[in-house]
Tab-separated table of C-alpha atoms and ligand atoms in Angstrom:
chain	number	residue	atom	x	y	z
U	1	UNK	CA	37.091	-36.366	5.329
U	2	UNK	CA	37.756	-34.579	8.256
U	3	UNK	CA	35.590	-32.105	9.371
U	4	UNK	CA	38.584	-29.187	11.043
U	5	UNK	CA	41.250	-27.784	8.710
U	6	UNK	CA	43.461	-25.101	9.987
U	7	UNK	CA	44.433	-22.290	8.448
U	8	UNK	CA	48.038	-21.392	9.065
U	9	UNK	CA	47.943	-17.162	8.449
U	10	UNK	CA	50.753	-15.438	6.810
U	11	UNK	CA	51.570	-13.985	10.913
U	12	UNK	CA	51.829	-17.357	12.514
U	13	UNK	CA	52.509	-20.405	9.894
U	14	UNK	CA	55.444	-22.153	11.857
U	15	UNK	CA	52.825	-21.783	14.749
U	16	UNK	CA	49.967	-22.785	12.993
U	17	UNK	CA	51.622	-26.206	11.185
U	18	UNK	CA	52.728	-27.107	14.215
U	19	UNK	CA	49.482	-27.258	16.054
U	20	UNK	CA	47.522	-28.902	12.883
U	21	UNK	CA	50.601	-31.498	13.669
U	22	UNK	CA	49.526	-31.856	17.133
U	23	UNK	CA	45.662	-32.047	16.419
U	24	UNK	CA	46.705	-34.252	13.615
U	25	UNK	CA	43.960	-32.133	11.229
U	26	UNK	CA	44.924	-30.699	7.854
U	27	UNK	CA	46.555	-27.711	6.656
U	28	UNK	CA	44.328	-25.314	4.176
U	29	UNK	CA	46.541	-24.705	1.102
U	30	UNK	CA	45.738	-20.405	0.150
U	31	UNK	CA	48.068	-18.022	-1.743
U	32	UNK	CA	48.717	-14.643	-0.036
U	33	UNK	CA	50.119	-11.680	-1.736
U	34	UNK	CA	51.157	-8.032	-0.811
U	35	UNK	CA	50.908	-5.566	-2.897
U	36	UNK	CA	53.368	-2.618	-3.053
U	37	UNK	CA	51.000	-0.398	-1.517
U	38	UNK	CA	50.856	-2.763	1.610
U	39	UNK	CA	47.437	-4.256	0.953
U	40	UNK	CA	46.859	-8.124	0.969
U	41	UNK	CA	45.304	-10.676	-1.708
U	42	UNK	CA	44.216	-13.789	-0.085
U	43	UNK	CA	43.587	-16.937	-2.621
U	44	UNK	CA	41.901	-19.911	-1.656
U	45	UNK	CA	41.665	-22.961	-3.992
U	46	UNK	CA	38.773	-25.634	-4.586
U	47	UNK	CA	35.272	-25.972	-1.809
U	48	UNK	CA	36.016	-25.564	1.381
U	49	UNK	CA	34.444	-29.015	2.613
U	50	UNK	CA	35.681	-28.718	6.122
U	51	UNK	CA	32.822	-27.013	9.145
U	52	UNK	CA	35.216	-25.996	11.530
U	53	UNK	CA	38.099	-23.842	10.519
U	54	UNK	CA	40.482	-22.695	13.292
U	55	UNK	CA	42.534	-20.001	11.719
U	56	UNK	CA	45.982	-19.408	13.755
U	57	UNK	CA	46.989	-15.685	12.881
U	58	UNK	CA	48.819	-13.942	15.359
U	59	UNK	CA	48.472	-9.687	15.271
U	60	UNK	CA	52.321	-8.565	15.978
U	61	UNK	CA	53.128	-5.732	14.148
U	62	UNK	CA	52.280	-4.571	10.886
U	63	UNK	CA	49.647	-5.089	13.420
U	64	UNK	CA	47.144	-3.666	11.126
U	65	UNK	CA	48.005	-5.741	8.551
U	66	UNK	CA	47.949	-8.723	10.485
U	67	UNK	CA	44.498	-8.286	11.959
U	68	UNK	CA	43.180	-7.799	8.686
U	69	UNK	CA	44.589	-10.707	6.739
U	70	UNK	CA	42.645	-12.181	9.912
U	71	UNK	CA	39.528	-10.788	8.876
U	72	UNK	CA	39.747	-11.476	4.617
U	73	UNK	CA	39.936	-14.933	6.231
U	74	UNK	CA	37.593	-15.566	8.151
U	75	UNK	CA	35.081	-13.570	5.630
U	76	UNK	CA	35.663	-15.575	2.881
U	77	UNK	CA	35.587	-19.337	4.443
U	78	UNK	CA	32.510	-17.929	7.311
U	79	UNK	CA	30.624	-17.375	3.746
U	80	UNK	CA	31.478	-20.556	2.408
U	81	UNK	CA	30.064	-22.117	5.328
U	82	UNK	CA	32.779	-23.003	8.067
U	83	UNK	CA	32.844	-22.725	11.363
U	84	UNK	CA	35.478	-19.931	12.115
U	85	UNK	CA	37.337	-20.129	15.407
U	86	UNK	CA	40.186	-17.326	15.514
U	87	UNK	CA	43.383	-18.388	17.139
U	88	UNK	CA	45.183	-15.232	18.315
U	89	UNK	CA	48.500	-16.145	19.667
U	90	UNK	CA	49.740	-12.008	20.622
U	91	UNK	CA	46.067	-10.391	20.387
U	92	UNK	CA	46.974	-7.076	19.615
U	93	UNK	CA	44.963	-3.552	20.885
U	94	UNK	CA	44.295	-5.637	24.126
U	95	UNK	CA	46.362	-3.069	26.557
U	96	UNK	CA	43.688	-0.383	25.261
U	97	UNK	CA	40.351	-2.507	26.847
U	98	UNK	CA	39.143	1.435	28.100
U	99	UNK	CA	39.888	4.914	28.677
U	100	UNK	CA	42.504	6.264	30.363
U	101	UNK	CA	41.556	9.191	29.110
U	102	UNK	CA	38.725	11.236	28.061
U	103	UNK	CA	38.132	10.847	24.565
U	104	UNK	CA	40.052	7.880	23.805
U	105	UNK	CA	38.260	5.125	21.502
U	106	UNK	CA	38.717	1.615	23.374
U	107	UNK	CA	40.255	-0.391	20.345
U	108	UNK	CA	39.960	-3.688	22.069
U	109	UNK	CA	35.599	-3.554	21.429
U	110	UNK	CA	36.357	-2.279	18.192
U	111	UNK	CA	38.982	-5.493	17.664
U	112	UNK	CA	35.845	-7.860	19.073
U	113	UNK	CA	33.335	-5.915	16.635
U	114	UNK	CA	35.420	-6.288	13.887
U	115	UNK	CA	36.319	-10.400	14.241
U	116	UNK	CA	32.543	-11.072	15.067
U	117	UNK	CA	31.410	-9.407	12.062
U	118	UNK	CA	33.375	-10.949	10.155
U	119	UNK	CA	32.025	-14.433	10.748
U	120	UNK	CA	34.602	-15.582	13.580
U	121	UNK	CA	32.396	-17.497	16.100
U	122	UNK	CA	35.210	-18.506	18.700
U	123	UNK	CA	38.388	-16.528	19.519
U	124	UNK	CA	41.386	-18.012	21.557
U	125	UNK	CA	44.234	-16.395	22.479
U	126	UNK	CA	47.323	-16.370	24.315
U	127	UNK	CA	47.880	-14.539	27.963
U	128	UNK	CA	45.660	-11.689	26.846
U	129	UNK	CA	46.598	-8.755	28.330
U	130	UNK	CA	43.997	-8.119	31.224
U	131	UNK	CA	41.210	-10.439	32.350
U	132	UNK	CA	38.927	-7.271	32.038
U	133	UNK	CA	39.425	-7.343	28.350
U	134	UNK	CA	37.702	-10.642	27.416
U	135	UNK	CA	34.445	-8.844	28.624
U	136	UNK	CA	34.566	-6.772	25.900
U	137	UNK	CA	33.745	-9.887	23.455
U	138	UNK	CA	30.317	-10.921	23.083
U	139	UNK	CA	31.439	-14.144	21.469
U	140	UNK	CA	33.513	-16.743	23.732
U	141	UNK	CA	37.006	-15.885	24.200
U	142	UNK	CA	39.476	-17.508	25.935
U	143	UNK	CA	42.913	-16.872	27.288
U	144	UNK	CA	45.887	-19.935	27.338
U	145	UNK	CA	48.340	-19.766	29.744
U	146	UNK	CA	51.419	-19.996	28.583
U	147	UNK	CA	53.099	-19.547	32.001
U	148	UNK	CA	53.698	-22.934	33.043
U	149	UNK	CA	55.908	-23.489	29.555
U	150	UNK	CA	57.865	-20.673	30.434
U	151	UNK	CA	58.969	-22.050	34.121
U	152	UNK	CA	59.307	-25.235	32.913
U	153	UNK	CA	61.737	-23.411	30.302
U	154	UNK	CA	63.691	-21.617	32.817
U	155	UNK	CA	63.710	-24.323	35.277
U	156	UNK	CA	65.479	-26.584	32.771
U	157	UNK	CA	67.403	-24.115	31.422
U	158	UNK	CA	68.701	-21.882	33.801
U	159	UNK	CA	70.574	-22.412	37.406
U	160	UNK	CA	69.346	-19.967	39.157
U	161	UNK	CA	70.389	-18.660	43.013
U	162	UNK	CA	67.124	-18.287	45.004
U	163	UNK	CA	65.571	-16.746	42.539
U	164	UNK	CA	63.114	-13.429	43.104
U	165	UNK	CA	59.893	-13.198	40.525
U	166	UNK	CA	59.465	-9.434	40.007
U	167	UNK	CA	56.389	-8.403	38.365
U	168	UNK	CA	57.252	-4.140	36.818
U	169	UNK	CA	53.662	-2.883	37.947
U	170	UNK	CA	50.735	-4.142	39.846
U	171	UNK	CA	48.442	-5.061	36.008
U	172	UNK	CA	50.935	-8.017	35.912
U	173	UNK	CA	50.410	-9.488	39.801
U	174	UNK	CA	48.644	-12.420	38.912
U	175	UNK	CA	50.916	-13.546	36.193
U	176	UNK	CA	54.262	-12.830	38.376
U	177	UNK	CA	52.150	-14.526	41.215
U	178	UNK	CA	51.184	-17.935	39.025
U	179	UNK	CA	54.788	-18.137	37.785
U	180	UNK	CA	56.454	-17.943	41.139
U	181	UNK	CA	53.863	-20.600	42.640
U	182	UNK	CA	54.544	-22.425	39.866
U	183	UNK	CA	58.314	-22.048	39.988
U	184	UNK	CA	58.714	-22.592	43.903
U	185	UNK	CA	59.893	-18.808	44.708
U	186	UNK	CA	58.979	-15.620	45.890
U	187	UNK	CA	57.894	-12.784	44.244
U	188	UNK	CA	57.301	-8.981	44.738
U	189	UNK	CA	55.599	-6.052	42.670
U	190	UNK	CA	57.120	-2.308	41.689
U	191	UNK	CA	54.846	0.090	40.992
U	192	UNK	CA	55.309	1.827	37.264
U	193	UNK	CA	53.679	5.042	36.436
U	194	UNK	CA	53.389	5.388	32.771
U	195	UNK	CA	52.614	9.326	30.698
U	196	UNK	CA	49.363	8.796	29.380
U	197	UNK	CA	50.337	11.574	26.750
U	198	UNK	CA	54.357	10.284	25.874
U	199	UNK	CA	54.220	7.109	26.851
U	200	UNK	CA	56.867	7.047	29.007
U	201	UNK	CA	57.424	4.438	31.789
U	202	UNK	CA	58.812	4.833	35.020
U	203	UNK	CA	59.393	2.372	37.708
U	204	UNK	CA	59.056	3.768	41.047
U	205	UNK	CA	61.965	3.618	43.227
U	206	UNK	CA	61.377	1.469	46.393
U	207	UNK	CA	63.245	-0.469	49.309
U	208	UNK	CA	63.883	-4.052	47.604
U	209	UNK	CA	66.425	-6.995	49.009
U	210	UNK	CA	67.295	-8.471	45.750
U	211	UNK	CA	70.734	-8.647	47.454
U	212	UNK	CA	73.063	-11.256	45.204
U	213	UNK	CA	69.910	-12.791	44.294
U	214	UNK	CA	69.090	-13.945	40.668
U	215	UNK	CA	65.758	-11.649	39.596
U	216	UNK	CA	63.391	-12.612	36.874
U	217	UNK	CA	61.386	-9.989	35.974
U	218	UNK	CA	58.175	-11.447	34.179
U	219	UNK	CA	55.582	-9.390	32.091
U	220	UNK	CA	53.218	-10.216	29.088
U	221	UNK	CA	54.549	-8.144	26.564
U	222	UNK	CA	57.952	-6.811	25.979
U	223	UNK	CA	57.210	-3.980	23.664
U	224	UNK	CA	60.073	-0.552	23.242
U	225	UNK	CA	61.774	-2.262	26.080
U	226	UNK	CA	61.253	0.819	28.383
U	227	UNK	CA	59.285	-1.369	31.192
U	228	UNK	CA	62.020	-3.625	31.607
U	229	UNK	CA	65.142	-1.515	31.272
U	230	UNK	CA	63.933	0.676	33.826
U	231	UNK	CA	63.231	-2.075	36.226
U	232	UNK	CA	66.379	-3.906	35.510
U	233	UNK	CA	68.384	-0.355	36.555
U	234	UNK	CA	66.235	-0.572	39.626
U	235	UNK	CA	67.195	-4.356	40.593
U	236	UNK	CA	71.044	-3.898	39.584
U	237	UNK	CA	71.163	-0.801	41.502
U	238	UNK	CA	69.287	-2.469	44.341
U	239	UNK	CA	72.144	-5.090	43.804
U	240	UNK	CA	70.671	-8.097	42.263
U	241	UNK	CA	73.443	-10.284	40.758
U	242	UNK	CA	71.522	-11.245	37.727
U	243	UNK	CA	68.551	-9.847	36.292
U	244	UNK	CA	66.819	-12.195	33.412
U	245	UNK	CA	63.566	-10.599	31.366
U	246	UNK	CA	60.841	-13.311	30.635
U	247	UNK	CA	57.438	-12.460	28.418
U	248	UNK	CA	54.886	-13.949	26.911
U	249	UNK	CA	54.647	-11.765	23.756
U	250	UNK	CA	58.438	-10.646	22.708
U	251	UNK	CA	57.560	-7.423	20.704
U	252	UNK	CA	60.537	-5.979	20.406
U	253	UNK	CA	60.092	-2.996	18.381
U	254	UNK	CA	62.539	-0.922	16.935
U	255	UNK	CA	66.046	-1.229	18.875
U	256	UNK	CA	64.678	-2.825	21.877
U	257	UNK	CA	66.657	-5.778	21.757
U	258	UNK	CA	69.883	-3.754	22.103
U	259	UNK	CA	68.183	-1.079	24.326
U	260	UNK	CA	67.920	-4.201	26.641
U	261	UNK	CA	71.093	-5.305	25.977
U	262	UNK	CA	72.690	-2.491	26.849
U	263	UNK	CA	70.472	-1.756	29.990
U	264	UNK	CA	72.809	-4.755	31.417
U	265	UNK	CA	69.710	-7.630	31.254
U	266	UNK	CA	71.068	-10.970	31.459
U	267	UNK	CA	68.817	-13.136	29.337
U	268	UNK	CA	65.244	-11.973	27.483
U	269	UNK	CA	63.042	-15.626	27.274
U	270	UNK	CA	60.255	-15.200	25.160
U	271	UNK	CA	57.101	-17.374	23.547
U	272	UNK	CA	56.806	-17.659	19.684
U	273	UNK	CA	53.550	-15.992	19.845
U	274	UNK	CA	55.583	-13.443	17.995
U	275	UNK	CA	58.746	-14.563	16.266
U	276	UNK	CA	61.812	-12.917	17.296
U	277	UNK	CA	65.302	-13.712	18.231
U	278	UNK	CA	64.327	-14.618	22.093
U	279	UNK	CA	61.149	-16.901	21.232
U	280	UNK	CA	62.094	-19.589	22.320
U	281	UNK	CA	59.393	-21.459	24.306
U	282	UNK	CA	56.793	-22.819	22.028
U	283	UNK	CA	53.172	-22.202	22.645
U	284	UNK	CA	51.865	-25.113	20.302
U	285	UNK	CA	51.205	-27.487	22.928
U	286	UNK	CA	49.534	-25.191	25.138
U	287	UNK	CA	47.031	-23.903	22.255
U	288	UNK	CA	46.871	-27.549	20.841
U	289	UNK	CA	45.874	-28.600	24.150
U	290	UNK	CA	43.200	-26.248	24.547
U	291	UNK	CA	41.723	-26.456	21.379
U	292	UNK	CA	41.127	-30.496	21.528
U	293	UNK	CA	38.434	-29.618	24.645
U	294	UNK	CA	36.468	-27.988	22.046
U	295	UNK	CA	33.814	-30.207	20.856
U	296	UNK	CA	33.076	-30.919	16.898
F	1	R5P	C1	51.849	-2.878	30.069
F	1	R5P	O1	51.104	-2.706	31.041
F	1	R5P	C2	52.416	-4.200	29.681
F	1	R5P	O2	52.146	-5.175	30.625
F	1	R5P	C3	53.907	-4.115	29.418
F	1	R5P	O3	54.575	-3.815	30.626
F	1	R5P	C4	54.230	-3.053	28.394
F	1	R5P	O4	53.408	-3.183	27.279
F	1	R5P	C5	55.677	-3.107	27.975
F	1	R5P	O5	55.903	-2.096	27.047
F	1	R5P	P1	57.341	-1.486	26.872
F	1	R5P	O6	58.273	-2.620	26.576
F	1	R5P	O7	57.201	-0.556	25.686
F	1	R5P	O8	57.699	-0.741	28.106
Protein backbone atom coordinates (compact mmCIF):
# COMPACT_ATOMS: atom_id res chain seq x y z
CA UNK A 1 0.00 0.00 0.00
CA UNK A 2 1.16 3.23 -0.65
CA UNK A 3 2.19 5.31 1.93
CA UNK A 4 0.74 9.26 0.34
CA UNK A 5 -2.98 9.66 -0.40
CA UNK A 6 -4.23 13.02 -1.34
CA UNK A 7 -6.99 14.59 -0.29
CA UNK A 8 -8.79 16.49 -3.00
CA UNK A 9 -10.84 19.45 -0.70
CA UNK A 10 -14.24 20.53 -1.63
CA UNK A 11 -12.14 24.20 -2.95
CA UNK A 12 -9.76 22.51 -5.29
CA UNK A 13 -10.92 18.78 -6.44
CA UNK A 14 -10.32 19.20 -10.31
CA UNK A 15 -6.89 20.53 -8.95
CA UNK A 16 -6.31 18.07 -6.52
CA UNK A 17 -7.23 14.73 -8.91
CA UNK A 18 -5.18 16.00 -11.24
CA UNK A 19 -2.01 16.17 -9.27
CA UNK A 20 -2.73 12.62 -7.42
CA UNK A 21 -2.76 11.73 -11.42
CA UNK A 22 0.56 13.17 -11.85
CA UNK A 23 2.14 11.71 -8.56
CA UNK A 24 0.33 8.62 -9.54
CA UNK A 25 -0.83 8.30 -5.51
CA UNK A 26 -4.45 7.73 -4.51
CA UNK A 27 -7.37 9.79 -4.02
CA UNK A 28 -8.99 9.75 -0.24
CA UNK A 29 -12.72 8.99 -0.75
CA UNK A 30 -14.67 11.66 2.27
CA UNK A 31 -18.26 13.00 2.13
CA UNK A 32 -18.63 16.79 2.66
CA UNK A 33 -21.80 18.48 3.49
CA UNK A 34 -23.07 22.13 4.08
CA UNK A 35 -25.46 22.83 6.14
CA UNK A 36 -28.03 25.64 5.60
CA UNK A 37 -26.47 27.71 8.08
CA UNK A 38 -23.12 27.59 6.05
CA UNK A 39 -21.22 25.24 8.34
CA UNK A 40 -19.41 22.07 6.96
CA UNK A 41 -19.61 18.17 7.88
CA UNK A 42 -16.61 16.38 6.75
CA UNK A 43 -16.97 12.31 6.59
CA UNK A 44 -14.19 10.12 6.23
CA UNK A 45 -14.65 6.33 5.73
CA UNK A 46 -12.53 3.21 7.01
CA UNK A 47 -8.44 3.71 8.79
CA UNK A 48 -6.59 6.02 7.33
CA UNK A 49 -3.49 3.63 6.56
CA UNK A 50 -1.62 6.15 4.54
CA UNK A 51 1.52 8.55 6.69
CA UNK A 52 1.65 11.27 4.45
CA UNK A 53 -1.47 13.07 3.46
CA UNK A 54 -1.09 16.10 1.15
CA UNK A 55 -4.41 17.81 1.28
CA UNK A 56 -4.93 20.24 -1.91
CA UNK A 57 -7.57 22.91 -0.67
CA UNK A 58 -7.34 26.12 -2.14
CA UNK A 59 -8.87 29.35 0.20
CA UNK A 60 -10.82 31.53 -2.63
CA UNK A 61 -13.72 32.91 -1.34
CA UNK A 62 -16.18 31.78 0.98
CA UNK A 63 -12.67 32.20 2.05
CA UNK A 64 -13.63 31.43 5.52
CA UNK A 65 -15.22 28.53 4.67
CA UNK A 66 -12.58 27.26 2.66
CA UNK A 67 -9.81 27.64 5.20
CA UNK A 68 -11.76 25.86 7.58
CA UNK A 69 -12.85 22.78 5.68
CA UNK A 70 -8.86 22.97 5.52
CA UNK A 71 -8.53 22.76 9.06
CA UNK A 72 -11.59 19.84 9.95
CA UNK A 73 -9.13 18.08 7.62
CA UNK A 74 -6.20 18.13 8.60
CA UNK A 75 -7.54 17.68 12.43
CA UNK A 76 -9.14 14.67 11.90
CA UNK A 77 -6.47 12.58 9.65
CA UNK A 78 -3.22 14.60 11.89
CA UNK A 79 -5.12 12.57 14.86
CA UNK A 80 -5.35 9.50 13.08
CA UNK A 81 -1.79 9.60 12.53
CA UNK A 82 -0.82 11.09 9.00
CA UNK A 83 1.52 13.20 8.00
CA UNK A 84 -0.39 16.45 6.94
CA UNK A 85 1.18 18.60 4.25
CA UNK A 86 -1.34 21.53 3.23
CA UNK A 87 -1.40 22.36 -0.42
CA UNK A 88 -2.69 25.94 -0.76
CA UNK A 89 -3.07 26.76 -4.35
CA UNK A 90 -4.61 30.86 -3.69
CA UNK A 91 -3.47 31.15 0.15
CA UNK A 92 -5.81 33.53 1.25
CA UNK A 93 -5.16 36.56 4.15
CA UNK A 94 -1.55 36.61 2.64
CA UNK A 95 -1.81 40.50 1.38
CA UNK A 96 -2.41 41.26 5.27
CA UNK A 97 1.38 39.71 6.45
CA UNK A 98 1.44 43.25 8.91
CA UNK A 99 0.13 46.49 9.78
CA UNK A 100 -0.51 49.13 7.73
CA UNK A 101 -2.08 50.50 10.32
CA UNK A 102 -2.16 50.86 13.94
CA UNK A 103 -4.34 48.42 15.39
CA UNK A 104 -4.78 46.10 12.66
CA UNK A 105 -4.50 42.20 13.56
CA UNK A 106 -1.97 40.60 10.89
CA UNK A 107 -4.29 37.65 9.68
CA UNK A 108 -1.56 35.96 7.78
CA UNK A 109 0.22 34.69 11.60
CA UNK A 110 -3.12 34.03 12.66
CA UNK A 111 -3.66 31.81 9.16
CA UNK A 112 -0.02 30.01 10.12
CA UNK A 113 -1.28 29.57 13.89
CA UNK A 114 -4.31 28.20 12.92
CA UNK A 115 -2.93 25.37 10.11
CA UNK A 116 -0.04 24.43 12.59
CA UNK A 117 -2.35 23.77 15.30
CA UNK A 118 -4.24 21.92 13.58
CA UNK A 119 -1.72 19.20 12.83
CA UNK A 120 -0.51 20.51 9.25
CA UNK A 121 3.30 19.92 9.30
CA UNK A 122 4.16 21.25 5.68
CA UNK A 123 2.33 24.02 3.76
CA UNK A 124 2.85 24.71 -0.06
CA UNK A 125 1.41 27.17 -1.91
CA UNK A 126 1.14 28.96 -5.02
CA UNK A 127 2.89 32.61 -5.79
CA UNK A 128 2.12 33.70 -2.26
CA UNK A 129 1.61 37.08 -2.11
CA UNK A 130 4.92 38.62 -0.63
CA UNK A 131 8.15 36.78 0.16
CA UNK A 132 7.90 38.57 3.64
CA UNK A 133 4.88 36.53 4.41
CA UNK A 134 6.37 33.00 4.54
CA UNK A 135 8.31 34.34 7.66
CA UNK A 136 5.39 34.46 9.44
CA UNK A 137 5.19 30.42 9.43
CA UNK A 138 7.12 28.59 11.85
CA UNK A 139 6.56 25.39 9.92
CA UNK A 140 8.17 25.11 6.25
CA UNK A 141 6.34 26.87 3.66
CA UNK A 142 6.97 27.15 0.30
CA UNK A 143 5.92 29.23 -2.64
CA UNK A 144 5.57 27.53 -6.54
CA UNK A 145 6.01 29.60 -9.25
CA UNK A 146 3.59 29.48 -11.49
CA UNK A 147 5.11 32.17 -13.76
CA UNK A 148 6.89 30.23 -16.21
CA UNK A 149 3.30 28.33 -17.13
CA UNK A 150 1.83 31.50 -17.67
CA UNK A 151 4.56 32.77 -20.44
CA UNK A 152 4.71 29.65 -21.84
CA UNK A 153 0.74 30.17 -22.09
CA UNK A 154 0.91 33.47 -23.65
CA UNK A 155 3.80 32.74 -25.77
CA UNK A 156 1.85 29.94 -27.47
CA UNK A 157 -1.15 31.57 -27.42
CA UNK A 158 -0.91 34.99 -28.19
CA UNK A 159 1.02 37.06 -31.15
CA UNK A 160 2.05 39.70 -29.55
CA UNK A 161 3.90 43.17 -31.05
CA UNK A 162 6.98 43.83 -28.86
CA UNK A 163 5.35 43.28 -26.05
CA UNK A 164 5.80 45.65 -22.65
CA UNK A 165 5.47 43.61 -19.07
CA UNK A 166 3.85 46.19 -16.75
CA UNK A 167 3.84 45.35 -13.21
CA UNK A 168 0.57 48.03 -11.37
CA UNK A 169 2.84 48.83 -8.22
CA UNK A 170 6.31 48.23 -7.05
CA UNK A 171 4.99 44.79 -4.37
CA UNK A 172 4.74 42.98 -7.78
CA UNK A 173 8.52 43.92 -9.33
CA UNK A 174 9.92 40.69 -9.00
CA UNK A 175 7.10 38.78 -10.49
CA UNK A 176 6.70 41.37 -13.60
CA UNK A 177 10.61 41.15 -13.62
CA UNK A 178 10.79 36.99 -13.74
CA UNK A 179 8.03 36.97 -16.37
CA UNK A 180 9.60 39.42 -18.73
CA UNK A 181 13.13 37.57 -18.38
CA UNK A 182 11.39 34.71 -18.90
CA UNK A 183 9.33 35.96 -21.83
CA UNK A 184 12.28 37.85 -23.70
CA UNK A 185 10.80 41.57 -23.12
CA UNK A 186 10.94 44.54 -21.24
CA UNK A 187 9.18 45.59 -18.46
CA UNK A 188 8.39 48.73 -16.32
CA UNK A 189 6.60 49.47 -12.86
CA UNK A 190 3.60 52.22 -11.99
CA UNK A 191 3.35 53.18 -8.76
CA UNK A 192 -0.38 52.54 -7.09
CA UNK A 193 -1.38 54.22 -3.95
CA UNK A 194 -4.12 52.34 -2.35
CA UNK A 195 -6.80 54.09 0.85
CA UNK A 196 -5.87 52.16 3.67
CA UNK A 197 -9.44 53.08 5.07
CA UNK A 198 -11.74 52.50 1.46
CA UNK A 199 -9.70 50.52 -0.26
CA UNK A 200 -9.45 52.32 -3.15
CA UNK A 201 -6.64 51.97 -5.77
CA UNK A 202 -5.09 54.45 -7.77
CA UNK A 203 -2.42 54.17 -10.30
CA UNK A 204 -0.26 57.09 -10.45
CA UNK A 205 -0.10 58.89 -13.61
CA UNK A 206 3.43 58.86 -15.20
CA UNK A 207 5.39 59.43 -18.60
CA UNK A 208 5.15 55.78 -20.27
CA UNK A 209 6.00 54.85 -24.21
CA UNK A 210 3.65 52.04 -24.56
CA UNK A 211 3.18 53.67 -28.00
CA UNK A 212 1.26 50.87 -30.41
CA UNK A 213 2.84 48.41 -28.27
CA UNK A 214 0.99 45.25 -26.97
CA UNK A 215 1.06 45.67 -22.80
CA UNK A 216 0.64 42.81 -20.44
CA UNK A 217 0.01 43.90 -17.26
CA UNK A 218 0.92 40.98 -14.75
CA UNK A 219 -0.08 40.81 -10.97
CA UNK A 220 -0.77 37.90 -8.45
CA UNK A 221 -4.18 38.41 -7.72
CA UNK A 222 -6.94 39.92 -9.66
CA UNK A 223 -9.39 40.66 -6.95
CA UNK A 224 -12.55 43.79 -7.51
CA UNK A 225 -10.65 44.45 -10.64
CA UNK A 226 -9.84 48.07 -9.50
CA UNK A 227 -5.83 47.49 -9.86
CA UNK A 228 -6.09 46.58 -13.30
CA UNK A 229 -8.81 48.78 -14.73
CA UNK A 230 -7.10 51.68 -13.54
CA UNK A 231 -3.85 50.71 -15.07
CA UNK A 232 -5.35 49.60 -18.27
CA UNK A 233 -7.00 53.46 -18.55
CA UNK A 234 -3.46 54.54 -17.91
CA UNK A 235 -1.77 52.32 -20.82
CA UNK A 236 -4.75 53.01 -23.41
CA UNK A 237 -4.57 56.57 -22.65
CA UNK A 238 -0.79 56.43 -22.85
CA UNK A 239 -1.69 54.73 -26.26
CA UNK A 240 -0.91 51.14 -25.99
CA UNK A 241 -2.67 49.20 -28.80
CA UNK A 242 -3.56 46.27 -26.70
CA UNK A 243 -3.61 45.86 -23.14
CA UNK A 244 -3.95 41.97 -21.90
CA UNK A 245 -4.39 41.31 -17.81
CA UNK A 246 -2.44 38.12 -16.65
CA UNK A 247 -2.64 36.73 -12.74
CA UNK A 248 -1.85 34.11 -10.88
CA UNK A 249 -4.95 33.98 -8.61
CA UNK A 250 -8.18 35.15 -10.82
CA UNK A 251 -10.47 36.34 -7.91
CA UNK A 252 -12.84 38.01 -9.55
CA UNK A 253 -15.28 39.10 -7.09
CA UNK A 254 -18.48 40.49 -7.62
CA UNK A 255 -18.75 42.17 -11.26
CA UNK A 256 -15.15 42.30 -11.90
CA UNK A 257 -15.14 40.36 -14.88
CA UNK A 258 -17.38 42.91 -16.66
CA UNK A 259 -15.84 45.88 -14.72
CA UNK A 260 -12.74 44.68 -16.76
CA UNK A 261 -14.50 44.17 -19.65
CA UNK A 262 -15.78 47.26 -19.90
CA UNK A 263 -12.52 49.11 -18.77
CA UNK A 264 -11.52 48.10 -22.57
CA UNK A 265 -8.88 45.02 -21.37
CA UNK A 266 -8.15 42.81 -24.14
CA UNK A 267 -7.72 39.37 -22.64
CA UNK A 268 -7.68 38.40 -18.57
CA UNK A 269 -5.25 34.89 -18.45
CA UNK A 270 -5.53 33.37 -15.28
CA UNK A 271 -4.23 30.01 -13.22
CA UNK A 272 -6.88 27.51 -11.84
CA UNK A 273 -5.68 28.16 -8.45
CA UNK A 274 -9.14 29.59 -8.28
CA UNK A 275 -11.68 28.46 -10.83
CA UNK A 276 -13.17 31.06 -12.88
CA UNK A 277 -14.01 31.78 -16.41
CA UNK A 278 -10.23 33.04 -17.31
CA UNK A 279 -8.31 30.01 -15.53
CA UNK A 280 -6.95 28.73 -17.94
CA UNK A 281 -3.29 27.75 -17.28
CA UNK A 282 -3.11 24.78 -15.07
CA UNK A 283 -0.96 24.77 -12.02
CA UNK A 284 -0.90 20.84 -11.58
CA UNK A 285 2.35 20.31 -13.04
CA UNK A 286 4.01 22.98 -11.30
CA UNK A 287 2.66 21.78 -7.70
CA UNK A 288 3.09 18.06 -8.85
CA UNK A 289 6.53 18.88 -9.62
CA UNK A 290 7.33 20.34 -6.45
CA UNK A 291 5.81 18.03 -4.31
CA UNK A 292 7.80 14.79 -5.80
CA UNK A 293 11.24 16.63 -4.21
CA UNK A 294 9.69 15.97 -0.97
CA UNK A 295 11.06 12.93 0.52
CA UNK A 296 8.74 9.94 2.08
C1 LIG B 1 -2.14 43.93 -4.15
O1 LIG B 1 -1.08 44.44 -3.78
C2 LIG B 1 -2.23 42.79 -5.12
O2 LIG B 1 -0.99 42.50 -5.67
C3 LIG B 1 -3.25 43.06 -6.21
O3 LIG B 1 -2.81 44.14 -7.00
C4 LIG B 1 -4.60 43.39 -5.63
O4 LIG B 1 -4.96 42.46 -4.65
C5 LIG B 1 -5.66 43.45 -6.69
O5 LIG B 1 -6.88 43.77 -6.09
P1 LIG B 1 -8.01 44.48 -6.91
O6 LIG B 1 -8.29 43.64 -8.12
O7 LIG B 1 -9.19 44.51 -5.97
O8 LIG B 1 -7.55 45.86 -7.26
Amino acid sequence: MSNRAILAGPASKELGEEIAKKLDIPILNYECKIFPDGETKLRFEGAIAEKTIFIIQSTYPPTDTHLFQLLLASHYLSQEGAKIIAVIPYLAYARQDKQFLPGEVVSLSVVSHLLRASGVKRVITVDIHSPEGLGLFSIPIYSVSAIPSLVYYVRSNLSLNNPLIVSPDFGGSKRVEAFASLYGAEYLQLAKKRDRITGEVQVERSKIAVNNRDVIIVDDIISTGGTVVSACQLLKEAGASSVIAVCVHPLLVGDALKRLRSAGIDDIIGTNTVPSPVSRVDVSDAIASHLKTIEE
